[in-house]
CSV table of C-alpha atoms and ligand atoms in Angstrom, one decimal:
chain,number,residue,atom,x,y,z
A,369,UNK,CA,0.0,0.1,-0.2
A,370,UNK,CA,1.2,3.5,-0.7
A,371,UNK,CA,0.7,6.5,0.9
A,372,UNK,CA,2.8,9.9,0.5
A,373,UNK,CA,5.0,8.1,-1.9
A,374,UNK,CA,6.0,5.5,0.6
A,375,UNK,CA,4.9,1.5,0.3
A,376,UNK,CA,3.6,0.7,3.9
A,377,UNK,CA,4.1,-2.7,5.3
A,378,UNK,CA,4.2,-3.6,9.2
A,379,UNK,CA,7.8,-5.2,9.5
A,380,UNK,CA,7.3,-9.0,9.1
A,381,UNK,CA,3.6,-9.5,8.5
A,382,UNK,CA,2.7,-12.2,6.7
A,383,UNK,CA,-0.6,-13.1,4.9
A,384,UNK,CA,-2.2,-16.7,5.6
A,385,UNK,CA,-5.3,-18.1,4.1
A,386,UNK,CA,-6.0,-14.6,3.4
A,387,UNK,CA,-5.7,-12.9,6.6
A,388,UNK,CA,-2.7,-10.3,7.2
A,389,UNK,CA,-1.0,-11.4,10.7
A,390,UNK,CA,1.6,-10.0,12.8
A,391,UNK,CA,5.1,-11.6,12.8
A,392,UNK,CA,4.3,-12.6,16.5
A,393,UNK,CA,1.6,-14.9,15.4
A,394,UNK,CA,3.4,-17.2,13.0
A,395,UNK,CA,1.5,-19.5,10.7
A,396,UNK,CA,2.2,-22.6,12.8
A,397,UNK,CA,0.2,-21.3,15.7
A,398,UNK,CA,-2.9,-20.6,13.3
A,399,UNK,CA,-2.7,-24.0,12.1
A,400,UNK,CA,-2.4,-25.5,15.8
A,401,UNK,CA,-5.8,-23.7,16.4
A,402,UNK,CA,-7.5,-24.7,13.3
A,403,UNK,CA,-6.0,-28.3,13.2
A,404,UNK,CA,-5.3,-29.3,16.8
A,405,UNK,CA,-7.6,-30.2,19.9
A,406,UNK,CA,-6.2,-27.5,22.3
A,407,UNK,CA,-6.5,-28.3,26.2
A,408,UNK,CA,-9.6,-25.7,26.6
A,409,UNK,CA,-11.9,-26.8,29.8
A,410,UNK,CA,-15.3,-26.3,30.5
A,411,UNK,CA,-14.3,-23.1,32.9
A,412,UNK,CA,-12.1,-21.5,30.3
A,413,UNK,CA,-13.0,-18.2,28.7
A,414,UNK,CA,-11.7,-16.8,25.4
A,415,UNK,CA,-12.3,-13.0,25.0
A,416,UNK,CA,-12.7,-13.0,21.1
A,417,UNK,CA,-12.3,-9.6,19.4
A,418,UNK,CA,-11.2,-7.5,16.1
A,419,UNK,CA,-8.5,-5.3,17.4
A,420,UNK,CA,-9.7,-2.1,18.9
A,421,UNK,CA,-13.2,-3.2,19.9
A,422,UNK,CA,-12.8,-3.0,23.2
A,423,UNK,CA,-10.7,-6.3,24.0
A,424,UNK,CA,-8.8,-5.0,27.1
A,425,UNK,CA,-12.0,-3.7,28.7
A,426,UNK,CA,-13.6,-7.2,28.3
A,427,UNK,CA,-10.2,-8.7,29.4
A,428,UNK,CA,-10.3,-6.9,32.7
A,429,UNK,CA,-14.3,-7.5,33.3
A,430,UNK,CA,-14.1,-11.3,32.7
A,431,UNK,CA,-10.6,-12.0,34.8
A,432,UNK,CA,-12.6,-10.1,37.7
A,433,UNK,CA,-15.8,-12.1,37.2
A,434,UNK,CA,-13.7,-15.6,37.1
A,435,UNK,CA,-11.8,-14.3,40.1
A,436,UNK,CA,-14.4,-13.1,42.7
A,437,UNK,CA,-13.8,-9.2,41.8
A,438,UNK,CA,-10.2,-9.6,43.0
A,439,UNK,CA,-9.7,-5.8,42.5
A,440,UNK,CA,-6.5,-5.7,44.7
A,441,UNK,CA,-4.9,-8.7,42.6
A,442,UNK,CA,-6.1,-6.8,39.7
A,443,UNK,CA,-4.2,-3.7,40.5
A,444,UNK,CA,-0.8,-5.5,41.0
A,445,UNK,CA,-0.5,-7.9,37.9
A,446,UNK,CA,-0.7,-6.9,34.3
A,447,UNK,CA,-4.1,-7.5,32.4
A,448,UNK,CA,-1.9,-9.5,29.6
A,449,UNK,CA,-0.2,-11.6,32.3
A,450,UNK,CA,-3.6,-12.4,34.0
A,451,UNK,CA,-5.4,-12.9,30.5
A,452,UNK,CA,-2.5,-13.6,27.7
A,453,UNK,CA,-2.7,-13.2,24.3
A,454,UNK,CA,-3.7,-16.8,22.8
A,455,UNK,CA,-1.7,-16.3,19.4
A,456,UNK,CA,0.9,-14.2,20.2
A,457,UNK,CA,4.6,-15.8,20.6
A,458,UNK,CA,6.1,-12.4,21.7
A,459,UNK,CA,6.6,-13.9,25.1
A,460,UNK,CA,5.5,-17.6,25.1
A,461,UNK,CA,2.3,-18.3,23.5
A,462,UNK,CA,-0.2,-19.6,26.1
A,463,UNK,CA,-1.0,-22.4,23.1
A,464,UNK,CA,2.2,-24.3,24.4
A,465,UNK,CA,1.4,-24.3,27.9
A,466,UNK,CA,-2.3,-24.6,28.1
A,467,UNK,CA,-2.4,-28.1,30.0
A,468,UNK,CA,-0.3,-26.3,32.6
A,469,UNK,CA,-1.9,-22.8,33.2
A,470,UNK,CA,-3.6,-22.0,36.2
A,471,UNK,CA,-7.3,-22.2,36.3
A,472,UNK,CA,-9.7,-20.6,35.8
A,473,UNK,CA,-8.1,-19.3,32.7
A,474,UNK,CA,-8.9,-16.3,30.5
A,475,UNK,CA,-7.3,-15.6,27.3
A,476,UNK,CA,-7.7,-13.3,24.4
A,477,UNK,CA,-7.6,-13.6,20.7
A,478,UNK,CA,-8.0,-12.0,17.7
A,479,UNK,CA,-8.6,-14.9,15.4
A,480,UNK,CA,-11.2,-15.6,13.4
A,481,UNK,CA,-14.4,-17.3,14.6
A,482,UNK,CA,-13.9,-20.2,12.1
A,483,UNK,CA,-10.7,-21.0,13.8
A,484,UNK,CA,-11.6,-20.4,17.3
A,485,UNK,CA,-14.9,-22.5,17.1
A,486,UNK,CA,-12.7,-25.3,16.4
A,487,UNK,CA,-11.8,-25.4,19.9
A,488,UNK,CA,-15.6,-24.9,21.2
A,489,UNK,CA,-18.4,-27.5,21.7
A,490,UNK,CA,-22.0,-27.2,20.6
A,491,UNK,CA,-22.9,-28.6,24.0
A,492,UNK,CA,-23.6,-26.0,27.0
A,493,UNK,CA,-22.0,-28.1,29.4
A,494,UNK,CA,-18.6,-28.6,27.8
A,495,UNK,CA,-15.8,-25.7,27.4
A,496,UNK,CA,-14.6,-23.2,26.8
A,497,UNK,CA,-17.2,-20.3,26.7
A,498,UNK,CA,-16.4,-17.5,24.3
A,499,UNK,CA,-17.2,-13.9,25.0
A,500,UNK,CA,-17.2,-11.8,21.5
A,501,UNK,CA,-17.2,-8.0,21.7
A,502,UNK,CA,-18.2,-6.3,18.3
A,503,UNK,CA,-18.1,-2.3,18.1
A,504,UNK,CA,-19.3,0.0,15.5
A,505,UNK,CA,-16.7,-0.7,12.7
A,506,UNK,CA,-16.3,3.1,11.8
A,507,UNK,CA,-15.3,3.6,15.6
A,508,UNK,CA,-13.1,0.5,15.4
A,509,UNK,CA,-10.9,2.1,12.3
A,510,UNK,CA,-10.6,5.2,14.1
A,511,UNK,CA,-9.2,3.6,17.2
A,512,UNK,CA,-7.2,1.5,15.0
A,513,UNK,CA,-5.6,4.1,13.1
A,514,UNK,CA,-4.3,5.9,16.3
A,515,UNK,CA,-3.0,2.5,17.1
A,516,UNK,CA,-1.1,2.2,14.2
A,517,UNK,CA,0.5,5.5,14.6
A,518,UNK,CA,1.2,5.1,18.5
A,519,UNK,CA,2.2,1.6,18.3
A,520,UNK,CA,6.1,1.0,17.3
A,521,UNK,CA,5.4,-2.3,15.7
A,522,UNK,CA,3.3,-0.5,13.1
A,523,UNK,CA,4.9,3.0,12.8
A,524,UNK,CA,2.2,4.3,10.5
A,525,UNK,CA,2.8,7.7,9.7
A,526,UNK,CA,0.1,8.4,7.0
A,527,UNK,CA,-3.1,10.3,7.3
A,528,UNK,CA,-6.6,8.7,8.3
A,529,UNK,CA,-7.4,8.8,4.7
A,530,UNK,CA,-4.2,6.7,3.9
A,531,UNK,CA,-5.4,4.4,6.7
A,532,UNK,CA,-8.9,4.2,5.3
A,533,UNK,CA,-7.2,3.1,1.9
A,534,UNK,CA,-5.4,0.0,3.8
A,535,UNK,CA,-8.6,-0.8,4.9
A,536,UNK,CA,-10.2,-0.7,1.6
A,537,UNK,CA,-7.2,-2.8,0.2
A,538,UNK,CA,-7.7,-5.4,2.8
A,539,UNK,CA,-4.4,-4.7,4.2
A,540,UNK,CA,-5.2,-4.6,8.0
A,541,UNK,CA,-3.5,-7.0,10.2
A,542,UNK,CA,-6.3,-9.2,11.0
A,543,UNK,CA,-8.3,-8.5,8.1
A,544,UNK,CA,-11.6,-6.8,7.6
A,545,UNK,CA,-13.6,-6.0,11.0
A,546,UNK,CA,-16.9,-6.6,9.1
A,547,UNK,CA,-15.5,-10.1,7.5
A,548,UNK,CA,-14.7,-10.8,11.5
A,549,UNK,CA,-18.3,-9.6,12.7
A,550,UNK,CA,-19.9,-11.7,10.2
A,551,UNK,CA,-18.1,-14.9,10.5
A,552,UNK,CA,-19.1,-15.0,14.7
A,553,UNK,CA,-22.8,-14.3,13.5
A,554,UNK,CA,-22.8,-17.9,11.9
A,555,UNK,CA,-22.1,-19.0,15.6
A,556,UNK,CA,-24.6,-16.6,17.8
A,557,UNK,CA,-26.8,-19.4,18.5
A,558,UNK,CA,-24.1,-21.7,20.1
A,559,UNK,CA,-24.7,-21.7,24.1
A,560,UNK,CA,-21.1,-21.6,24.7
A,561,UNK,CA,-20.9,-18.0,22.8
A,562,UNK,CA,-22.0,-14.7,23.8
A,563,UNK,CA,-21.9,-11.8,21.7
A,564,UNK,CA,-21.8,-8.2,23.3
A,565,UNK,CA,-21.5,-4.7,22.1
A,566,UNK,CA,-19.0,-2.1,23.2
A,567,UNK,CA,-21.8,0.3,22.9
A,568,UNK,CA,-23.9,-1.9,25.2
A,569,UNK,CA,-20.9,-1.7,27.8
A,570,UNK,CA,-21.3,1.9,27.4
A,571,UNK,CA,-24.8,2.6,27.9
A,572,UNK,CA,-25.3,0.0,30.8
A,573,UNK,CA,-22.1,-1.3,32.1
A,574,UNK,CA,-23.8,-2.9,35.3
A,575,UNK,CA,-26.5,-4.6,33.1
A,576,UNK,CA,-23.7,-6.2,30.7
A,577,UNK,CA,-21.6,-7.5,34.0
A,578,UNK,CA,-24.7,-9.4,35.1
A,579,UNK,CA,-25.4,-10.8,31.8
A,580,UNK,CA,-21.6,-11.8,31.6
A,581,UNK,CA,-21.4,-13.0,35.0
A,582,UNK,CA,-24.7,-15.2,34.5
A,583,UNK,CA,-23.1,-16.4,31.0
A,584,UNK,CA,-19.7,-17.6,33.0
A,585,UNK,CA,-21.8,-19.1,35.9
A,586,UNK,CA,-20.7,-16.9,38.5
A,587,UNK,CA,-22.8,-15.2,41.1
A,588,UNK,CA,-21.8,-11.8,42.0
A,589,UNK,CA,-23.4,-9.9,44.8
A,590,UNK,CA,-24.9,-6.1,44.0
A,591,UNK,CA,-21.5,-5.0,46.1
A,592,UNK,CA,-19.1,-7.0,44.1
A,593,UNK,CA,-21.0,-5.8,40.5
A,594,UNK,CA,-20.5,-2.2,42.0
A,595,UNK,CA,-16.9,-2.7,42.8
A,596,UNK,CA,-16.4,-4.3,39.7
A,597,UNK,CA,-18.0,-1.3,37.4
A,598,UNK,CA,-15.8,1.2,39.2
A,599,UNK,CA,-12.6,-0.9,38.7
A,600,UNK,CA,-13.4,-1.0,34.9
A,601,UNK,CA,-14.7,2.3,34.3
A,602,UNK,CA,-12.6,4.3,31.4
A,603,UNK,CA,-11.2,6.8,33.8
A,604,UNK,CA,-10.0,4.1,36.3
A,605,UNK,CA,-8.6,1.7,33.4
A,606,UNK,CA,-7.0,4.8,31.7
A,607,UNK,CA,-5.3,5.6,35.2
A,608,UNK,CA,-4.5,2.2,36.0
A,609,UNK,CA,-0.6,1.1,34.9
A,610,UNK,CA,-1.8,-2.6,34.6
A,611,UNK,CA,-4.1,-1.7,32.0
A,612,UNK,CA,-3.1,1.4,30.4
A,613,UNK,CA,-0.2,0.3,28.5
A,614,UNK,CA,1.6,3.5,29.1
A,615,UNK,CA,5.0,2.0,30.1
A,616,UNK,CA,5.0,-0.4,27.5
A,617,UNK,CA,8.2,-0.3,25.3
A,618,UNK,CA,6.1,-0.8,22.0
A,619,UNK,CA,3.7,2.2,22.6
A,620,UNK,CA,4.3,5.8,22.5
A,621,UNK,CA,1.6,7.1,24.4
A,622,UNK,CA,2.7,10.9,23.5
A,623,UNK,CA,1.4,9.9,20.0
A,624,UNK,CA,-1.7,8.4,21.3
A,625,UNK,CA,-2.7,6.9,24.4
A,626,UNK,CA,-3.8,3.3,24.2
A,627,UNK,CA,-6.7,4.1,26.5
A,628,UNK,CA,-7.6,6.9,24.3
A,629,UNK,CA,-11.2,8.3,24.2
A,630,UNK,CA,-13.6,5.6,24.9
A,631,UNK,CA,-16.3,7.2,23.2
A,632,UNK,CA,-19.1,6.1,20.9
A,633,UNK,CA,-19.4,8.2,17.7
A,634,UNK,CA,-15.4,9.5,17.5
A,635,UNK,CA,-15.9,8.3,13.7
A,636,UNK,CA,-18.1,11.8,12.8
A,637,UNK,CA,-14.5,13.6,13.6
A,638,UNK,CA,-12.7,11.5,10.9
A,639,UNK,CA,-14.5,9.6,8.3
A,640,UNK,CA,-15.4,11.6,4.7
A,641,UNK,CA,-18.9,11.2,3.6
A,642,UNK,CA,-17.6,8.7,1.0
A,643,UNK,CA,-15.9,6.5,3.5
A,644,UNK,CA,-19.3,6.7,5.7
A,645,UNK,CA,-21.3,5.8,2.9
A,646,UNK,CA,-19.2,2.8,2.0
A,647,UNK,CA,-19.2,1.5,5.3
A,648,UNK,CA,-23.0,2.2,5.7
A,649,UNK,CA,-23.8,0.1,2.3
A,650,UNK,CA,-21.7,-2.8,3.6
A,651,UNK,CA,-23.3,-2.9,7.1
A,652,UNK,CA,-26.9,-2.5,5.1
A,653,UNK,CA,-26.1,-5.6,2.9
A,654,UNK,CA,-24.5,-7.4,5.9
A,655,UNK,CA,-27.5,-6.9,8.1
A,656,UNK,CA,-30.0,-8.6,5.3
A,657,UNK,CA,-27.4,-11.4,5.2
A,658,UNK,CA,-26.8,-12.6,8.6
A,659,UNK,CA,-28.8,-10.0,10.7
A,660,UNK,CA,-25.6,-8.2,11.8
A,661,UNK,CA,-26.6,-4.8,13.5
A,662,UNK,CA,-24.4,-1.9,15.0
A,663,UNK,CA,-25.8,1.0,17.0
A,664,UNK,CA,-24.8,4.6,16.4
A,665,UNK,CA,-23.8,3.9,12.7
B,68,LIG,P1,-10.6,4.4,21.6
B,68,LIG,O1,-9.4,4.3,20.8
B,68,LIG,O2,-11.6,4.7,20.5
B,68,LIG,O3,-10.7,5.2,22.8
B,68,LIG,P2,-8.9,-2.9,22.5
B,68,LIG,O4,-8.6,-3.0,24.0
B,68,LIG,O5,-9.5,-3.7,21.8
B,68,LIG,O6,-7.5,-2.2,21.7
B,68,LIG,O7,-9.7,-1.5,22.5
B,68,LIG,C1,-9.2,-0.4,22.6
B,68,LIG,C2,-10.5,0.7,22.6
B,68,LIG,O8,-11.2,0.3,23.8
B,68,LIG,C3,-10.0,2.2,22.9
B,68,LIG,O9,-10.6,2.9,22.0
B,68,LIG,C4,-10.0,2.5,24.3
B,68,LIG,O10,-9.9,4.0,24.7
B,68,LIG,C5,-11.3,1.6,24.7
B,68,LIG,N1,-11.3,1.3,26.1
B,68,LIG,C6,-10.4,0.8,26.8
B,68,LIG,N2,-10.9,0.4,28.2
B,68,LIG,C7,-11.9,1.1,28.1
B,68,LIG,C8,-13.2,1.7,29.2
B,68,LIG,N3,-13.0,1.1,30.5
B,68,LIG,N4,-14.2,2.1,28.7
B,68,LIG,C9,-14.4,2.4,27.7
B,68,LIG,N5,-13.5,2.5,26.3
B,68,LIG,C10,-12.5,1.6,26.9
């Protein structure tokens, strides 16, 4: 992809089965998830998202639900240690050590539904469970643009229009956000899958925490729900070094913080009319095709 006369590529990116991956997610890892039965168990929870859809927010929520709302421990250990990144081999991929990992286990992934669902049963009594977060794709693209600029591995120096061209030419890491959501819609009726929208978390956080705790089969008292909601509020996660990625060597928070604005509708400040219409058209056709719908488009 060209912008400002430069050929843009994420260093070491590679394409497998049509999807662009970071070098930290090598082909053998994707194949392993697709072809092998990994050691996931009944109580394990996978947080599955397209990047920038509210992954970290959901990681923190699910970890607390599964760990008796232990906010003290959450404040003392990084979210990526408590909820590791399934396909990333940057440190040590959890895929290699699933059998020995401490339970309850929560992992995050950006892998496609068809891959993850190879590990998930149709039977409600066997695990793992999957919580999928979807977000208005226009806000996802805006958030991803700032992430591409701030994260050293991406080192993107173009404008939002340049970034949108990457999206149009299917050159984004983890592929197209709408294709990602469309694939998950195939599995929406599986009892082990819960799809929740970023916009719903914003509108009714405590109601969503209740729904999530029922899905994860954990009873939370009203006090615990209050405490959890306080801990995962935007301001609290932005201040918390275990969730804000401010000290991560790979990030440049002075260019854009990881926990950035946390609002619905920032796309209105970025998308040109043509870009907006293009996404609206795709969303309309996906709505007809599989019932996928986003709020505040
Ligand atoms: P913005 O860039 O729009 O602010 P991910 O974790 O999937 O990378 O998603 C990051 C996005 O989620 C960022 O969006 C970030 O600000 C937002 N986010 C993280 N924690 C949040 C919270 N507690 N409340 C609302 N939004 C949050």
